[in-house]
Tab-separated table of C-alpha atoms in Angstrom:
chain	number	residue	atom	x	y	z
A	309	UNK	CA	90.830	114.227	80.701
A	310	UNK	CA	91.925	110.202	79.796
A	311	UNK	CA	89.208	109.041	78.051
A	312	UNK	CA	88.588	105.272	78.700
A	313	UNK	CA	87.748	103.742	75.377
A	314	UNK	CA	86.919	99.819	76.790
A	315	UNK	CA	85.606	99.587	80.348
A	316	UNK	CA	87.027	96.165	80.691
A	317	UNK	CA	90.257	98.082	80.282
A	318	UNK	CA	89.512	100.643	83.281
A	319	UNK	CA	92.495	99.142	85.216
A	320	UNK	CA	94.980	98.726	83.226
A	321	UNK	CA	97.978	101.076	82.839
A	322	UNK	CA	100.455	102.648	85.734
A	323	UNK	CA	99.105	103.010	89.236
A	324	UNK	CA	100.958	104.855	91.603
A	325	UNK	CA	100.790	103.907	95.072
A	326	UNK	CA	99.953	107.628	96.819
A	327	UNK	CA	102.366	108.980	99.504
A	328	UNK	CA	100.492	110.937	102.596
A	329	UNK	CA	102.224	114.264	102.965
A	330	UNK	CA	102.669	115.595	106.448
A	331	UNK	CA	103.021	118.738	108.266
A	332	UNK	CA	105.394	119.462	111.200
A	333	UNK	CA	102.894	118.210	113.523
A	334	UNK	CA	102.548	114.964	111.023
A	335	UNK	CA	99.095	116.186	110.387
A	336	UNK	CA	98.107	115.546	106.787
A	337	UNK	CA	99.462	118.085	104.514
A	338	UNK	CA	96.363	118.899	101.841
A	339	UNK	CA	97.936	121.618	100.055
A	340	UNK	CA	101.348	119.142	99.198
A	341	UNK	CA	98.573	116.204	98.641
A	342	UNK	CA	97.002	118.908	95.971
A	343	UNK	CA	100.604	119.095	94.101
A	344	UNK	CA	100.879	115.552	94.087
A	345	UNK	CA	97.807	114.345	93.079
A	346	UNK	CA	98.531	116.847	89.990
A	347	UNK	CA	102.134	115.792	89.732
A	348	UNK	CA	100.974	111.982	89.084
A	349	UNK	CA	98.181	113.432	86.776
A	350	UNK	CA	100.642	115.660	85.112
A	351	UNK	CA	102.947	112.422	84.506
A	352	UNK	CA	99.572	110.749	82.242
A	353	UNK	CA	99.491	108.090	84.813
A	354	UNK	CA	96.524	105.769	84.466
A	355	UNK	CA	94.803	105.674	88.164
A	356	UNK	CA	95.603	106.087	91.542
A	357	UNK	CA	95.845	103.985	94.768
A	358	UNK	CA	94.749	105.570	97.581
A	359	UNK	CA	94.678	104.942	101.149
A	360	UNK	CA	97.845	102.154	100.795
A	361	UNK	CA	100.402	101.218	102.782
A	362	UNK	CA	102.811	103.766	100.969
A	363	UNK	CA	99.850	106.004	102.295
A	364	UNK	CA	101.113	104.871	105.715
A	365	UNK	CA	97.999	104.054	106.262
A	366	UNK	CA	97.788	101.830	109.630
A	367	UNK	CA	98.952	104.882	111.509
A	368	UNK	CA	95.728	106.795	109.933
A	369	UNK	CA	92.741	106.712	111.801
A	370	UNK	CA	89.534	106.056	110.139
A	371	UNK	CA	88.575	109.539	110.206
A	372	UNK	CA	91.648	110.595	108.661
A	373	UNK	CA	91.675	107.703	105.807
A	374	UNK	CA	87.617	108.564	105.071
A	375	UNK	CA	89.213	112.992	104.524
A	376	UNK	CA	92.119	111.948	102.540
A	377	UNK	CA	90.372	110.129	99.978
A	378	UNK	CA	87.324	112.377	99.925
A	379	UNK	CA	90.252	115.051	99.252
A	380	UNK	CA	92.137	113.041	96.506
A	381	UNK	CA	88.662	112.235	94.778
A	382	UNK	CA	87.772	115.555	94.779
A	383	UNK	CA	91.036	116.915	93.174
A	384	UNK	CA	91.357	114.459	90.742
A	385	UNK	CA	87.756	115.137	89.301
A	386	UNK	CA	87.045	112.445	87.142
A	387	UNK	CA	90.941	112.561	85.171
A	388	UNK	CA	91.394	109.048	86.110
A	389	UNK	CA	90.159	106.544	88.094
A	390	UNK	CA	90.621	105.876	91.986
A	391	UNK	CA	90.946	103.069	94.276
A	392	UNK	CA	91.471	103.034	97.975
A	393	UNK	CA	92.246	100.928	100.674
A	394	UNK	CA	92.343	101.617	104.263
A	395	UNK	CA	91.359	98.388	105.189
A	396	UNK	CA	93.231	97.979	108.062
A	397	UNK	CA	90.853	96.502	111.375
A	398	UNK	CA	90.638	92.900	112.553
A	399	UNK	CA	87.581	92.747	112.833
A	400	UNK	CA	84.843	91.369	110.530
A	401	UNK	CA	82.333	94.209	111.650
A	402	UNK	CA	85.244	96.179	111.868
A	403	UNK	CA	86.328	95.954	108.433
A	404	UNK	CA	82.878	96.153	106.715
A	405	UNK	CA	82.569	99.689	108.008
A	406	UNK	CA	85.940	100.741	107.083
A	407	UNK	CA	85.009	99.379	103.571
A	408	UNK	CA	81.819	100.930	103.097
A	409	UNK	CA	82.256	104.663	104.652
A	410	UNK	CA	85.274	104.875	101.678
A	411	UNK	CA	82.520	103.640	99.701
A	412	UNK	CA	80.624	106.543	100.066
A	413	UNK	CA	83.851	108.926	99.037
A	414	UNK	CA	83.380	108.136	95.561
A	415	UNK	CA	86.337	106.004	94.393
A	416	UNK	CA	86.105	103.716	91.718
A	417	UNK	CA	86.641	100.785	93.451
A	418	UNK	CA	87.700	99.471	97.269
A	419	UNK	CA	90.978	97.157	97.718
A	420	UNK	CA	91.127	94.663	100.215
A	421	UNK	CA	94.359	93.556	102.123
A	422	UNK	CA	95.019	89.985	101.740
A	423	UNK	CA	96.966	89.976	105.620
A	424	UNK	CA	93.518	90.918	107.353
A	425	UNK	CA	91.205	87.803	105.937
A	426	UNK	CA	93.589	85.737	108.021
A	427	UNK	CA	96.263	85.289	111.055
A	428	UNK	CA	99.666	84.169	109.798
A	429	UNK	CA	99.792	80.259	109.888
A	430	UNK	CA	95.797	80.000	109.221
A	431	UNK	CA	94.939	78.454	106.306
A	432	UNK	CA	94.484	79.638	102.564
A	433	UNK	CA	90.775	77.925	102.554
A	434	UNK	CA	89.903	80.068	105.905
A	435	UNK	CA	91.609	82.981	104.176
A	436	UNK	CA	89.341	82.505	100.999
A	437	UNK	CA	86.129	81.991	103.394
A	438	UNK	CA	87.020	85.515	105.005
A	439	UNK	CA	87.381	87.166	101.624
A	440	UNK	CA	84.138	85.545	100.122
A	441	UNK	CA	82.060	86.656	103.288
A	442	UNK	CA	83.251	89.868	103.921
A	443	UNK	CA	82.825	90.791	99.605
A	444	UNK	CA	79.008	89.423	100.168
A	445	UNK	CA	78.863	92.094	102.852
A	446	UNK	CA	80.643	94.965	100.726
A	447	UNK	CA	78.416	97.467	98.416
A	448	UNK	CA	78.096	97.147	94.683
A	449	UNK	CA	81.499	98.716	93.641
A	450	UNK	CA	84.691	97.539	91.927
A	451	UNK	CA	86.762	95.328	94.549
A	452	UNK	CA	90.546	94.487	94.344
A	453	UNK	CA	92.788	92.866	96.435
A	454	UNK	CA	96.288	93.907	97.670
A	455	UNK	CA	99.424	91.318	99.170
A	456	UNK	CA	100.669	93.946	101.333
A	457	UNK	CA	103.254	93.255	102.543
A	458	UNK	CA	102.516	94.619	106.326
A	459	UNK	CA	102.240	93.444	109.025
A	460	UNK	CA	103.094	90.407	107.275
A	461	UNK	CA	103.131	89.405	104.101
A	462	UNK	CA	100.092	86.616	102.399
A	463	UNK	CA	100.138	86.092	98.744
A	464	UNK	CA	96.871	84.857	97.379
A	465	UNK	CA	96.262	81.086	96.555
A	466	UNK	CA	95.517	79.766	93.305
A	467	UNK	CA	92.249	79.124	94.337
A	468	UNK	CA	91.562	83.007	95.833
A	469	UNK	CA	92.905	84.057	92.339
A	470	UNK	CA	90.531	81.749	90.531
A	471	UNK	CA	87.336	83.156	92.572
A	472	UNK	CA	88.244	86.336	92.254
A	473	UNK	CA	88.248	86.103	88.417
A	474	UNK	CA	84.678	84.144	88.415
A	475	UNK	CA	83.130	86.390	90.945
A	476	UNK	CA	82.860	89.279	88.332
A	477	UNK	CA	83.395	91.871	91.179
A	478	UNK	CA	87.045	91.945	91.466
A	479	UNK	CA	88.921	94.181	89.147
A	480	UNK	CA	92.242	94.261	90.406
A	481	UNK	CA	95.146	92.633	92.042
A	482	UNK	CA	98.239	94.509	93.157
A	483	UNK	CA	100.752	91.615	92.967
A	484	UNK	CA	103.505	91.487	95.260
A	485	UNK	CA	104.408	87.960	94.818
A	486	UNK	CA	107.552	89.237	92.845
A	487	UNK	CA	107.943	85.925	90.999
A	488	UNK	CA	107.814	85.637	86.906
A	489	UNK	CA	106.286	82.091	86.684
A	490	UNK	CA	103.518	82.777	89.733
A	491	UNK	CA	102.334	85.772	87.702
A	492	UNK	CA	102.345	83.777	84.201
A	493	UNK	CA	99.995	81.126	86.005
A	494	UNK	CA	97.900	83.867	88.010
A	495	UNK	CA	97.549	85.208	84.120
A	496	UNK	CA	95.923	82.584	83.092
A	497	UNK	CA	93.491	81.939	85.893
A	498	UNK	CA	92.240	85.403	84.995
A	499	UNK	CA	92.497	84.723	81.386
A	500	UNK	CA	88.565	86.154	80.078
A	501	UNK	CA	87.476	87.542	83.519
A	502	UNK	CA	87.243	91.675	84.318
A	503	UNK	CA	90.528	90.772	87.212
A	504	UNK	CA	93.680	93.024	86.325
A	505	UNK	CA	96.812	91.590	87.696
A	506	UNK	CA	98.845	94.934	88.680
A	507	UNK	CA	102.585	94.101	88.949
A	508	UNK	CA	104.221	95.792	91.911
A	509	UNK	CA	108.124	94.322	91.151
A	510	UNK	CA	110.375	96.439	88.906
A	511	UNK	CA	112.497	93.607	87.971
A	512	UNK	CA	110.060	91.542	86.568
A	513	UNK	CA	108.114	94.292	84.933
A	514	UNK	CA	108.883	94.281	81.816
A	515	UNK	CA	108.597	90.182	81.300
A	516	UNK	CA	105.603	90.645	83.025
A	517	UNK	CA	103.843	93.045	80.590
A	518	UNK	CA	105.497	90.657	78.095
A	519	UNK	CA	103.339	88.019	79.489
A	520	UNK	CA	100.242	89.797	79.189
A	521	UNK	CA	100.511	91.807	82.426
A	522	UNK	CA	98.196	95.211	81.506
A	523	UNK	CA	99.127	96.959	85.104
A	524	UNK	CA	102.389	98.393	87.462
A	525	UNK	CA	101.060	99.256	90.899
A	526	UNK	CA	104.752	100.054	92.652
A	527	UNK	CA	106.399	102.620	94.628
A	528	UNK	CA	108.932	104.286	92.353
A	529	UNK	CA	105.910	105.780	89.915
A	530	UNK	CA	106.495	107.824	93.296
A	531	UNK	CA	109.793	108.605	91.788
A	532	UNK	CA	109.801	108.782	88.229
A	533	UNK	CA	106.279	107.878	86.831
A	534	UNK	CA	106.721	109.013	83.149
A	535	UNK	CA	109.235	106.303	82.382
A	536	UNK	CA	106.607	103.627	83.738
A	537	UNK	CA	103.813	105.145	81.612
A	538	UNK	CA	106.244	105.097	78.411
A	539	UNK	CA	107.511	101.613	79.130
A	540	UNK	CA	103.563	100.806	79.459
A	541	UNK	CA	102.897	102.345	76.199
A	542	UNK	CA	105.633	102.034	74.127
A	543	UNK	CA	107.367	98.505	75.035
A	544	UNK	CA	105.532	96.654	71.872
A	545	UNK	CA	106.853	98.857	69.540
A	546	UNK	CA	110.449	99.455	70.513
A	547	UNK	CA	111.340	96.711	72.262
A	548	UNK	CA	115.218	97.327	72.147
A	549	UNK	CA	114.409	100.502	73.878
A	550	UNK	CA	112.122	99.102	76.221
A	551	UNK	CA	114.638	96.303	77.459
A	552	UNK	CA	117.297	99.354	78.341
A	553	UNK	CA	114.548	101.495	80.166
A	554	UNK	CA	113.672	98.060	81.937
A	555	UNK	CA	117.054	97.559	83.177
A	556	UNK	CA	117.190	101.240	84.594
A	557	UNK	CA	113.976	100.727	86.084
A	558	UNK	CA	114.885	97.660	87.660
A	559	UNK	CA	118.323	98.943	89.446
A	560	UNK	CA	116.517	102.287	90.251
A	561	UNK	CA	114.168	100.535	92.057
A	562	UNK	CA	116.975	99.337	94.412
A	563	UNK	CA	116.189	102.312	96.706
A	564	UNK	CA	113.221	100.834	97.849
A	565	UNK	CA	115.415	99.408	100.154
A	566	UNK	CA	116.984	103.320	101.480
A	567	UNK	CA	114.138	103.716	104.526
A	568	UNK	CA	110.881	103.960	102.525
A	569	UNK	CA	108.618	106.298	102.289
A	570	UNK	CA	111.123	108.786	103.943
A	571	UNK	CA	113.522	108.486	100.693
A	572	UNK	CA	109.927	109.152	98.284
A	573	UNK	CA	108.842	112.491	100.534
A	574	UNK	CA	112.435	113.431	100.406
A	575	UNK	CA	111.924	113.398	96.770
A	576	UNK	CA	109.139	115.067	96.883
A	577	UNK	CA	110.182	117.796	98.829
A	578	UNK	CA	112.998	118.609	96.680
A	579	UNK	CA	110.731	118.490	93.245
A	580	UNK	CA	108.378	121.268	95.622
A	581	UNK	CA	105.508	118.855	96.181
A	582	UNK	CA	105.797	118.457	99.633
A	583	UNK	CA	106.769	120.825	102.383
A	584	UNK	CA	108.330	117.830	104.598
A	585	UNK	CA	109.372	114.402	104.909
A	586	UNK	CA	107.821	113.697	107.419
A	587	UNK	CA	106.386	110.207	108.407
A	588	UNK	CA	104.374	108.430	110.734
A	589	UNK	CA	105.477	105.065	109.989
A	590	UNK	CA	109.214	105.946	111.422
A	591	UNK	CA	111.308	108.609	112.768
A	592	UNK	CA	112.247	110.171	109.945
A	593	UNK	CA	114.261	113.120	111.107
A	594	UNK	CA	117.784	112.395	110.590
A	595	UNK	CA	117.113	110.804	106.945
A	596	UNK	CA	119.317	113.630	105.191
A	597	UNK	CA	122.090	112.538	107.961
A	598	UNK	CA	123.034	109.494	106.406
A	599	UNK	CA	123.851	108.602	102.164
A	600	UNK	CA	120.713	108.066	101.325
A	601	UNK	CA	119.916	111.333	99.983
A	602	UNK	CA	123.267	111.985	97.530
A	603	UNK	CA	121.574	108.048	96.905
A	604	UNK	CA	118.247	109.127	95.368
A	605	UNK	CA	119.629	112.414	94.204
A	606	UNK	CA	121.788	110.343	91.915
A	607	UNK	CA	119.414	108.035	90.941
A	608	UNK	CA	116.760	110.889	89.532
A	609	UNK	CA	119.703	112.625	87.401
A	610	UNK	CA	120.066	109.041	85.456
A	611	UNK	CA	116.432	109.184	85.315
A	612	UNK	CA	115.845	112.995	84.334
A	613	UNK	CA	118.382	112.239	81.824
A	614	UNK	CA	116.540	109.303	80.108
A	615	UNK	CA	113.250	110.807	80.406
A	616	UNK	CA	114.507	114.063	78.641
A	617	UNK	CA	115.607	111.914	75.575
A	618	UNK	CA	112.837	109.647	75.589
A	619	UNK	CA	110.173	112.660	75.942
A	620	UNK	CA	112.145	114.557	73.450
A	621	UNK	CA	112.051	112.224	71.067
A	622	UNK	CA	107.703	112.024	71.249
A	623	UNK	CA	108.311	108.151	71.776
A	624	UNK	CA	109.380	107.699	68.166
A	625	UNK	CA	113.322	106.840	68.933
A	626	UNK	CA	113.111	105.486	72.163
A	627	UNK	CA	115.822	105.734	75.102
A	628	UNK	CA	119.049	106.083	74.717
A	629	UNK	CA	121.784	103.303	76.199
A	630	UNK	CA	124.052	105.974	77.696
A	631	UNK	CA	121.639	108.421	79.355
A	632	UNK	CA	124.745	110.712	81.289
C-alpha cells in the first residue's frame, strides 16, 4: 500500500482518468473494471479519477455513477486515494444530490465540473457565485474542480483559482487550459494553499512539472501509465532522460485525437482488461475498420520498448533515445 508521508501532498502524483468498461449490452462491465482498477494500481499510479468524462459519464445515470464508484472504492481498498465526479445535472438542487450521494461512497474527495456553474456566454463572476454556493451546500470532504471539456469547454478565472486556494476546501484542479504561461500564473495563485493544479496536456507536461506542477490528470495514463509515474518521479534527477520520455509522451498523446475512448478500450481489450470496446458516448462498432488500431498498436510498441529499458534499468540510467 502507498504510504502518504505529507497530507498536504495527498494529490500530487499521476491520476488517471478511469475508463467505464462495458458489456455487449453496454451495461457496466465490473469484472474488466476489477482488472483495471488493478492494472492502474499495478502501474504505482498515485490516485484515481472516477466518475469523469473519460468515464463517459453523462450517459450514466445517477444510479449507475453512485455503483461504479462504490465498486472502484471498494477494490481499491485504501492503495491510493479516490476522487469522483459525476456531476453532471443543471440543476442547483440537482447537483447537490448528485454531489452528496457520491459522498457517501467513500472517495476522498468530490470534483466539480466547471461547464455546470454556468451557461456558455454567462459570466465568470456568476460562474464563481455558482461554485461558492453550491461548495457551502456540499459535505465536509476534499473538493476539486475539473475544465471538462464537455459539453463545452470553461476554464476557470483567475479569480475562481484564487478562491479556490483561500477557501481551504479545494484540493485539486484538473487543468485543461493546455497553455504553459496560464498554468505558471494559476501556480502562483495557489502558491501556500492545500489546491493541486493537475496538468491534463502531454505537451506541456514536462515544463509544467518544471514549473512546480506536482500532478498529470490525462487520458493516456489510460495507455501507458508507468512512463507518467517515472517522468513524475524521476524528471529532477535525469533530466536529459526526462526531456526524451517528454517528447514521446507528447507525440503519443496525438491519438487522443483517433475517436476517444474507443481507441483506450481497444487498448484495453487487447492488454485483457476489458472484454469490449464498447461505448456509450459513440457508436463504436466499426473502430477496428478503419487505421486507427495498426495506429495505437504502433504507438504502445514505441512505448513497451521505452518502458522495458527504463524499468530495466530501476530508474538509475534513464530512457534510451532510440527505443526500437
Amino acid at each position: 500500500m502507498r504510504q502518504i508521508a505529507d497530507e498536504t501532498q495527498k494529490y500530487t502524483g499521476i491520476w488517471p482518468v478511469m475508463l467505464t468498461p462495458f458489456d455487449e449490452r453496454r451495461e457496466i462491465d465490473y469484472p474488466s473494471l476489477a482488472r483495471l482498477v488493478e492494472w492502474y494500481l499495478a502501474s504505482g499510479v498515485h490516485g484515481l479519477f472516477a466518475a469523469c468524462q473519460s468515464s463517459e459519464m453523462f450517459f450514466l445515470s445517477d444510479r449507475e455513477t453512485v455503483e461504479l464508484v462504490r465498486f472502484i472504492v471498494r477494490q481499491v481498498n485504501g492503495r491510493v486515494p479516490v476522487v469522483a465526479s459525476g456531476h453532471t445535472a443543471s440543476a442547483p438542487s440537482q447537483q447537490v444530490d448528485q454531489l452528496s450521494a457520491l459522498a457517501e461512497t467513500g472517495v476522498d474527495g468530490l470534483i466539480l465540473i466547471a461547464n455546470r456553474l454556468a451557461l456558455a456566454g454567462e459570466s465568470d463572476e456568476r460562474m464563481l457565485a455558482a461554485l461558492q454556493a453550491l461548495t457551502a451546500q456540499l459535505p465536509a470532504l476534499d473538493l476539486g474542480i475539473y475544465e471538462c471539456p464537455y459539453p463545452y469547454k470553461r476554464l476557470l478565472s483567475d479569480d475562481t483559482v484564487a478562491w479556490c486556494a483561500q477557501s481551504g476546501r479545494y484540493r485539486f484542479i484538473k487543468d485543461t487550459c493546455c497553455d504553459l504561461p496560464t498554468i505558471k500564473r494559476r501556480l502562483r495563485l495557489a502558491a501556500g494553499s492545500r489546491l493541486h493544479l493537475a496538468n491534463a496536456n502531454s505537451q506541456t507536461l514536462l515544463a509544467s512539472f518544471q514549473a512546480g506542477c506536482q500532478a498529470y490528470s490525462g487520458v493516456m495514463a489510460n495507455f501507458h501509465p508507468r512512463l507518467y509515474v517515472w517522468l513524475y518521479e524521476h524528471w529532477r534527477e535525469q533530466p536529459r532522460q526526462a526531456g526524451r520520455l517528454a517528447d514521446y509522451l507528447s507525440t503519443a498523446a496525438l491519438v487522443e485525437n483517433l475517436d476517444y475512448p474507443a481507441c483506450a478500450k481497444y487498448f484495453q481489450q487487447q492488454m485483457g482488461n476489458f472484454s469490449t470496446y464498447a461505448c456509450r458516448v459513440r457508436d463504436s462498432a466499426a473502430y477496428p475498420s478503419g487505421f486507427f488500431p495498426q495506429a495505437i498498436d504502433g504507438m504502445m510498441r514505441l512505448g513497451e520498448a521505452i518502458q522495458l529499458k527504463t524499468l530495466t534499468s530501476g530508474g538509475g540510467h534513464g530512457v534510451d533515445s532510440n527505443p526500437a
